[in-house]
Amino acid sequence: MSISCKKATELVSKREEGNITLKERYQLLKHISACYLCKFFATQNKQITKSSKKYEAAVLEDNLSQAQKSKMISSILESEGV
Amino acid sequence: MTLQKNQQNLSDWVNQYSDILFRFALKRTNNEESAKDLVQETYLAAWRNVEAYDKTIPVKAWLFAILKNKLIDYYRKSSKNITEELLEDITEKYFDADGHWTKSAYPIEWKKADMESKEFYKILQKGINGLKQIQANVFVMKYLDDMSSEKICKILNITPANYWIIMHRAKIQLRSYLEKNWINQ
């Protein structure tokens, strides 16, 4: 029996979590070979998780301003009664 | 040499490490205000516990250890309303009654290959920030913090089945957001 796109996307997530059964894996592969929408979905999902790992490692220049740093210091000292 | 609870130490640590702590927290909260608060809480805890500081550990590593603990608290505290989140099936708007993609939600081919630039990361950050908080948390814990699903379930006190539903919803929405706001731009 063939599965729906909704079910196929769920199986894509299940596969990424590593807890897909053999039967489900077969159902998913069969669906994806016939459905380009779900094929896009599966490929793109992989790209997103891969990019997220790169995002973690990327050096982005988000900095606190000098004013924010000074305020941070003074509010700690103030709250601690220094 | 013991560390002194003095102003000079505090300002040195803030000036030297607050930017890298902030960046670490920002990637995980995807929200500047929350990231800034976490950094401040980290320094406050460091200030209060300076006497207990183990001098064999570099200050930077010590501060990161504190921040990571604060982040776990943040994930836990901000992952409220699980029941509410589970009741509302957001995947419904992507599929019709038969489980086919609705026309407006059809995935398109991604021809734009760049998903590793600073510009992309800003959009990714917005996309994660736009998710329900618990969805954002499971996504970040898994793909940025590299935690196992068992560990995530334990921290957030959720069942594996619920974890999986939340993660699936996070991914389906994030994909759609990126398609609209990055690929299709």
mmCIF file of C-alpha atoms in Angstrom:
data_model
loop_
_atom_site.group_PDB
_atom_site.id
_atom_site.type_symbol
_atom_site.label_atom_id
_atom_site.label_comp_id
_atom_site.label_asym_id
_atom_site.label_seq_id
_atom_site.Cartn_x
_atom_site.Cartn_y
_atom_site.Cartn_z
ATOM 1 C CA MET A 1 0.000 0.000 0.000
ATOM 2 C CA SER A 2 1.332 3.408 -0.904
ATOM 3 C CA ILE A 3 1.706 6.179 1.625
ATOM 4 C CA SER A 4 0.617 9.847 1.478
ATOM 5 C CA CYS A 5 2.967 12.834 1.193
ATOM 6 C CA LYS A 6 2.150 13.785 4.773
ATOM 7 C CA LYS A 7 3.201 10.339 5.917
ATOM 8 C CA ALA A 8 6.299 10.450 3.704
ATOM 9 C CA THR A 9 7.500 13.710 5.272
ATOM 10 C CA GLU A 10 6.987 12.181 8.699
ATOM 11 C CA LEU A 11 9.115 9.244 7.666
ATOM 12 C CA VAL A 12 11.832 11.623 6.461
ATOM 13 C CA SER A 13 12.000 13.052 9.984
ATOM 14 C CA LYS A 14 11.893 9.576 11.477
ATOM 15 C CA ARG A 15 14.750 8.489 9.262
ATOM 16 C CA GLU A 16 16.819 11.457 10.411
ATOM 17 C CA GLU A 17 16.216 10.409 13.991
ATOM 18 C CA GLY A 18 17.448 6.939 13.109
ATOM 19 C CA ASN A 19 14.341 5.103 14.236
ATOM 20 C CA ILE A 20 12.703 4.112 11.005
ATOM 21 C CA THR A 21 11.694 0.480 10.479
ATOM 22 C CA LEU A 22 12.721 -1.492 7.425
ATOM 23 C CA LYS A 23 9.161 -1.518 6.162
ATOM 24 C CA GLU A 24 8.877 2.255 6.584
ATOM 25 C CA ARG A 25 12.182 2.789 4.839
ATOM 26 C CA TYR A 26 10.929 0.787 1.883
ATOM 27 C CA GLN A 27 7.639 2.740 1.836
ATOM 28 C CA LEU A 28 9.529 6.025 1.909
ATOM 29 C CA LEU A 29 11.934 5.111 -0.886
ATOM 30 C CA LYS A 30 9.059 3.892 -3.021
ATOM 31 C CA HIS A 31 7.122 7.120 -2.428
ATOM 32 C CA ILE A 32 10.093 9.378 -3.098
ATOM 33 C CA SER A 33 10.951 7.609 -6.348
ATOM 34 C CA ALA A 34 7.525 8.606 -7.642
ATOM 35 C CA CYS A 35 6.952 11.984 -5.938
ATOM 36 C CA TYR A 36 9.286 14.870 -6.796
ATOM 37 C CA LEU A 37 7.715 17.142 -4.138
ATOM 38 C CA CYS A 38 8.667 14.798 -1.343
ATOM 39 C CA LYS A 39 12.022 14.222 -2.979
ATOM 40 C CA PHE A 40 12.687 17.969 -2.789
ATOM 41 C CA PHE A 41 11.518 17.934 0.802
ATOM 42 C CA ALA A 42 13.868 15.112 1.782
ATOM 43 C CA THR A 43 16.914 16.641 0.068
ATOM 44 C CA GLN A 44 16.242 20.099 1.473
ATOM 45 C CA ASN A 45 15.738 18.775 4.981
ATOM 46 C CA LYS A 46 19.188 17.267 4.778
ATOM 47 C CA GLN A 47 20.632 20.543 3.507
ATOM 48 C CA ILE A 48 19.072 22.441 6.407
ATOM 49 C CA THR A 49 20.452 20.171 9.091
ATOM 50 C CA LYS A 50 23.857 20.256 7.423
ATOM 51 C CA SER A 51 23.798 24.065 7.242
ATOM 52 C CA SER A 52 22.709 24.272 10.872
ATOM 53 C CA LYS A 53 25.825 22.394 11.921
ATOM 54 C CA LYS A 54 27.940 24.783 9.876
ATOM 55 C CA TYR A 55 26.111 27.716 11.404
ATOM 56 C CA GLU A 56 27.153 26.416 14.806
ATOM 57 C CA ALA A 57 30.804 26.461 13.792
ATOM 58 C CA ALA A 58 30.733 29.720 11.830
ATOM 59 C CA VAL A 59 32.387 32.809 13.280
ATOM 60 C CA LEU A 60 29.828 35.575 13.068
ATOM 61 C CA GLU A 61 30.737 39.027 14.197
ATOM 62 C CA ASP A 62 27.844 39.647 16.512
ATOM 63 C CA ASN A 63 29.224 41.776 19.296
ATOM 64 C CA LEU A 64 27.925 43.542 22.329
ATOM 65 C CA SER A 65 28.445 47.296 22.235
ATOM 66 C CA GLN A 66 30.799 48.961 24.692
ATOM 67 C CA ALA A 67 27.760 50.591 26.284
ATOM 68 C CA GLN A 68 26.083 47.209 26.778
ATOM 69 C CA LYS A 69 29.243 45.841 28.375
ATOM 70 C CA SER A 70 29.577 48.766 30.747
ATOM 71 C CA LYS A 71 25.940 48.482 31.687
ATOM 72 C CA MET A 72 26.389 44.764 32.325
ATOM 73 C CA ILE A 73 29.282 45.427 34.705
ATOM 74 C CA SER A 74 27.572 48.256 36.552
ATOM 75 C CA SER A 75 24.299 46.384 37.016
ATOM 76 C CA ILE A 76 26.129 43.350 38.444
ATOM 77 C CA LEU A 77 28.072 45.532 40.865
ATOM 78 C CA GLU A 78 24.945 47.430 41.793
ATOM 79 C CA SER A 79 22.866 44.291 42.416
ATOM 80 C CA GLU A 80 25.683 42.899 44.558
ATOM 81 C CA GLY A 81 25.919 46.096 46.563
ATOM 82 C CA VAL A 82 29.460 46.973 45.510
ATOM 83 C CA MET B 1 47.265 33.271 43.001
ATOM 84 C CA THR B 2 43.646 33.448 44.056
ATOM 85 C CA LEU B 3 41.086 35.317 42.065
ATOM 86 C CA GLN B 4 39.918 38.436 43.744
ATOM 87 C CA LYS B 5 36.323 39.482 43.882
ATOM 88 C CA ASN B 6 37.102 42.882 42.521
ATOM 89 C CA GLN B 7 35.825 45.227 39.904
ATOM 90 C CA GLN B 8 38.963 44.998 37.815
ATOM 91 C CA ASN B 9 38.588 41.247 37.351
ATOM 92 C CA LEU B 10 34.961 41.592 36.416
ATOM 93 C CA SER B 11 35.573 44.270 33.825
ATOM 94 C CA ASP B 12 38.545 42.378 32.391
ATOM 95 C CA TRP B 13 36.446 39.253 31.968
ATOM 96 C CA VAL B 14 33.598 41.161 30.417
ATOM 97 C CA ASN B 15 35.889 42.969 28.017
ATOM 98 C CA GLN B 16 37.757 39.822 27.051
ATOM 99 C CA TYR B 17 35.050 37.214 26.816
ATOM 100 C CA SER B 18 31.577 38.720 26.611
ATOM 101 C CA ASP B 19 31.539 38.841 22.809
ATOM 102 C CA ILE B 20 32.334 35.161 22.335
ATOM 103 C CA LEU B 21 29.918 34.188 25.102
ATOM 104 C CA PHE B 22 27.282 36.380 23.472
ATOM 105 C CA ARG B 23 27.794 34.784 20.041
ATOM 106 C CA PHE B 24 27.554 31.314 21.543
ATOM 107 C CA ALA B 25 24.311 32.209 23.304
ATOM 108 C CA LEU B 26 22.882 34.073 20.308
ATOM 109 C CA LYS B 27 23.173 31.042 18.047
ATOM 110 C CA ARG B 28 21.238 29.024 20.592
ATOM 111 C CA THR B 29 18.529 31.490 21.552
ATOM 112 C CA ASN B 30 18.404 33.207 18.156
ATOM 113 C CA ASN B 31 17.311 36.246 20.074
ATOM 114 C CA GLU B 32 19.647 39.089 21.069
ATOM 115 C CA GLU B 33 17.827 40.055 24.238
ATOM 116 C CA SER B 34 17.815 36.493 25.637
ATOM 117 C CA ALA B 35 21.459 36.019 24.649
ATOM 118 C CA LYS B 36 22.471 39.232 26.407
ATOM 119 C CA ASP B 37 20.554 38.236 29.550
ATOM 120 C CA LEU B 38 22.275 34.834 29.608
ATOM 121 C CA VAL B 39 25.700 36.435 29.338
ATOM 122 C CA GLN B 40 24.873 38.803 32.177
ATOM 123 C CA GLU B 41 23.630 35.917 34.340
ATOM 124 C CA THR B 42 26.855 34.069 33.572
ATOM 125 C CA TYR B 43 28.996 36.940 34.863
ATOM 126 C CA LEU B 44 26.793 37.376 37.895
ATOM 127 C CA ALA B 45 27.197 33.684 38.777
ATOM 128 C CA ALA B 46 30.956 33.934 38.176
ATOM 129 C CA TRP B 47 31.168 36.966 40.445
ATOM 130 C CA ARG B 48 29.247 35.223 43.200
ATOM 131 C CA ASN B 49 31.269 32.027 42.968
ATOM 132 C CA VAL B 50 34.691 33.475 42.359
ATOM 133 C CA GLU B 51 36.053 31.991 45.573
ATOM 134 C CA ALA B 52 35.062 28.501 44.429
ATOM 135 C CA TYR B 53 36.798 28.920 41.072
ATOM 136 C CA ASP B 54 39.170 26.080 40.271
ATOM 137 C CA LYS B 55 42.393 27.722 39.180
ATOM 138 C CA THR B 56 43.464 24.784 37.050
ATOM 139 C CA ILE B 57 40.747 25.732 34.552
ATOM 140 C CA PRO B 58 41.216 28.760 32.294
ATOM 141 C CA VAL B 59 38.773 31.582 33.046
ATOM 142 C CA LYS B 60 37.310 31.329 29.566
ATOM 143 C CA ALA B 61 36.470 27.624 29.980
ATOM 144 C CA TRP B 62 35.006 28.325 33.401
ATOM 145 C CA LEU B 63 32.743 31.040 32.002
ATOM 146 C CA PHE B 64 31.639 28.760 29.153
ATOM 147 C CA ALA B 65 30.777 26.001 31.619
ATOM 148 C CA ILE B 66 28.574 28.437 33.534
ATOM 149 C CA LEU B 67 26.930 29.683 30.348
ATOM 150 C CA LYS B 68 26.181 26.131 29.186
ATOM 151 C CA ASN B 69 24.416 25.430 32.458
ATOM 152 C CA LYS B 70 22.429 28.637 32.090
ATOM 153 C CA LEU B 71 21.441 27.569 28.593
ATOM 154 C CA ILE B 72 20.109 24.227 29.842
ATOM 155 C CA ASP B 73 17.969 26.177 32.322
ATOM 156 C CA TYR B 74 16.866 28.452 29.507
ATOM 157 C CA TYR B 75 15.825 25.503 27.294
ATOM 158 C CA ARG B 76 13.937 23.949 30.152
ATOM 159 C CA LYS B 77 12.172 27.087 31.348
ATOM 160 C CA SER B 78 11.256 28.319 27.891
ATOM 161 C CA SER B 79 9.835 24.961 26.783
ATOM 162 C CA LYS B 80 6.525 25.466 28.508
ATOM 163 C CA ASN B 81 3.061 24.849 27.066
ATOM 164 C CA ILE B 82 3.856 21.451 25.634
ATOM 165 C CA THR B 83 0.224 20.337 25.732
ATOM 166 C CA GLU B 84 -0.836 23.417 23.824
ATOM 167 C CA GLU B 85 1.905 22.849 21.281
ATOM 168 C CA LEU B 86 0.909 19.229 20.758
ATOM 169 C CA LEU B 87 -2.781 20.000 20.265
ATOM 170 C CA GLU B 88 -2.234 22.362 17.403
ATOM 171 C CA ASP B 89 -1.125 20.376 14.372
ATOM 172 C CA ILE B 90 0.563 22.964 12.204
ATOM 173 C CA THR B 91 1.334 20.376 9.524
ATOM 174 C CA GLU B 92 -2.353 20.520 8.577
ATOM 175 C CA LYS B 93 -1.873 23.660 6.566
ATOM 176 C CA TYR B 94 0.718 21.937 4.386
ATOM 177 C CA PHE B 95 -1.438 18.943 3.480
ATOM 178 C CA ASP B 96 -5.024 18.353 2.386
ATOM 179 C CA ALA B 97 -7.387 15.814 3.899
ATOM 180 C CA ASP B 98 -5.859 13.011 1.816
ATOM 181 C CA GLY B 99 -2.354 13.875 2.952
ATOM 182 C CA HIS B 100 -1.259 15.425 -0.361
ATOM 183 C CA TRP B 101 0.720 18.660 -0.382
ATOM 184 C CA THR B 102 -1.615 21.635 -0.719
ATOM 185 C CA LYS B 103 -0.801 23.639 -3.822
ATOM 186 C CA SER B 104 0.402 26.693 -1.881
ATOM 187 C CA ALA B 105 2.800 24.491 0.085
ATOM 188 C CA TYR B 106 4.356 22.624 -2.868
ATOM 189 C CA PRO B 107 8.103 22.409 -2.256
ATOM 190 C CA ILE B 108 10.070 23.930 -5.127
ATOM 191 C CA GLU B 109 13.520 23.015 -6.359
ATOM 192 C CA TRP B 110 16.274 24.907 -4.535
ATOM 193 C CA LYS B 111 18.581 26.229 -7.190
ATOM 194 C CA LYS B 112 20.323 28.713 -4.953
ATOM 195 C CA ALA B 113 23.203 26.728 -3.553
ATOM 196 C CA ASP B 114 24.525 29.201 -1.011
ATOM 197 C CA MET B 115 23.562 28.064 2.452
ATOM 198 C CA GLU B 116 26.809 28.896 4.204
ATOM 199 C CA SER B 117 27.038 32.669 4.077
ATOM 200 C CA LYS B 118 26.543 35.208 6.838
ATOM 201 C CA GLU B 119 23.427 36.420 5.039
ATOM 202 C CA PHE B 120 21.992 32.918 5.025
ATOM 203 C CA TYR B 121 22.751 32.432 8.705
ATOM 204 C CA LYS B 122 20.828 35.612 9.539
ATOM 205 C CA ILE B 123 17.773 34.216 7.747
ATOM 206 C CA LEU B 124 18.228 30.842 9.429
ATOM 207 C CA GLN B 125 18.401 32.646 12.762
ATOM 208 C CA LYS B 126 15.129 34.450 12.019
ATOM 209 C CA GLY B 127 13.522 31.211 10.906
ATOM 210 C CA ILE B 128 14.472 29.411 14.119
ATOM 211 C CA ASN B 129 13.389 32.410 16.174
ATOM 212 C CA GLY B 130 9.992 32.335 14.429
ATOM 213 C CA LEU B 131 9.278 28.761 15.561
ATOM 214 C CA LYS B 132 7.392 27.989 18.730
ATOM 215 C CA GLN B 133 9.923 28.142 21.534
ATOM 216 C CA ILE B 134 9.898 24.417 22.259
ATOM 217 C CA GLN B 135 10.352 23.618 18.563
ATOM 218 C CA ALA B 136 13.290 26.012 18.363
ATOM 219 C CA ASN B 137 14.792 24.461 21.483
ATOM 220 C CA VAL B 138 14.683 20.854 20.271
ATOM 221 C CA PHE B 139 16.132 21.889 16.910
ATOM 222 C CA VAL B 140 18.996 23.831 18.492
ATOM 223 C CA MET B 141 19.727 21.172 21.112
ATOM 224 C CA LYS B 142 19.948 18.500 18.443
ATOM 225 C CA TYR B 143 21.677 20.287 15.581
ATOM 226 C CA LEU B 144 23.770 22.941 17.316
ATOM 227 C CA ASP B 145 24.474 21.407 20.695
ATOM 228 C CA ASP B 146 24.659 17.929 19.177
ATOM 229 C CA MET B 147 22.705 16.358 22.031
ATOM 230 C CA SER B 148 21.157 12.909 21.761
ATOM 231 C CA SER B 149 17.372 12.661 21.631
ATOM 232 C CA GLU B 150 17.473 10.831 24.984
ATOM 233 C CA LYS B 151 19.269 13.735 26.585
ATOM 234 C CA ILE B 152 16.879 16.278 25.075
ATOM 235 C CA CYS B 153 13.846 14.323 26.324
ATOM 236 C CA LYS B 154 15.360 14.175 29.779
ATOM 237 C CA ILE B 155 16.151 17.879 29.959
ATOM 238 C CA LEU B 156 12.772 18.974 28.620
ATOM 239 C CA ASN B 157 10.901 16.191 30.401
ATOM 240 C CA ILE B 158 9.100 14.987 27.278
ATOM 241 C CA THR B 159 8.436 11.521 25.849
ATOM 242 C CA PRO B 160 10.332 10.273 22.773
ATOM 243 C CA ALA B 161 7.056 10.325 20.803
ATOM 244 C CA ASN B 162 6.414 13.962 21.687
ATOM 245 C CA TYR B 163 10.022 14.895 20.991
ATOM 246 C CA TRP B 164 9.699 13.436 17.545
ATOM 247 C CA ILE B 165 6.427 15.280 16.766
ATOM 248 C CA ILE B 166 7.909 18.586 17.915
ATOM 249 C CA MET B 167 11.093 18.063 15.872
ATOM 250 C CA HIS B 168 9.128 17.152 12.757
ATOM 251 C CA ARG B 169 6.991 20.299 13.055
ATOM 252 C CA ALA B 170 10.100 22.409 13.574
ATOM 253 C CA LYS B 171 11.668 21.047 10.394
ATOM 254 C CA ILE B 172 8.623 21.304 8.197
ATOM 255 C CA GLN B 173 8.136 24.960 9.134
ATOM 256 C CA LEU B 174 11.773 25.893 8.939
ATOM 257 C CA ARG B 175 12.044 24.421 5.437
ATOM 258 C CA SER B 176 9.040 26.410 4.312
ATOM 259 C CA TYR B 177 10.375 29.606 5.917
ATOM 260 C CA LEU B 178 13.756 29.259 4.225
ATOM 261 C CA GLU B 179 12.150 28.570 0.877
ATOM 262 C CA LYS B 180 10.073 31.761 1.115
ATOM 263 C CA ASN B 181 12.694 34.013 2.641
ATOM 264 C CA TRP B 182 15.955 32.789 1.165
ATOM 265 C CA ILE B 183 15.543 30.566 -1.874
ATOM 266 C CA ASN B 184 12.718 32.534 -3.384
ATOM 267 C CA GLN B 185 14.251 35.963 -2.828
#
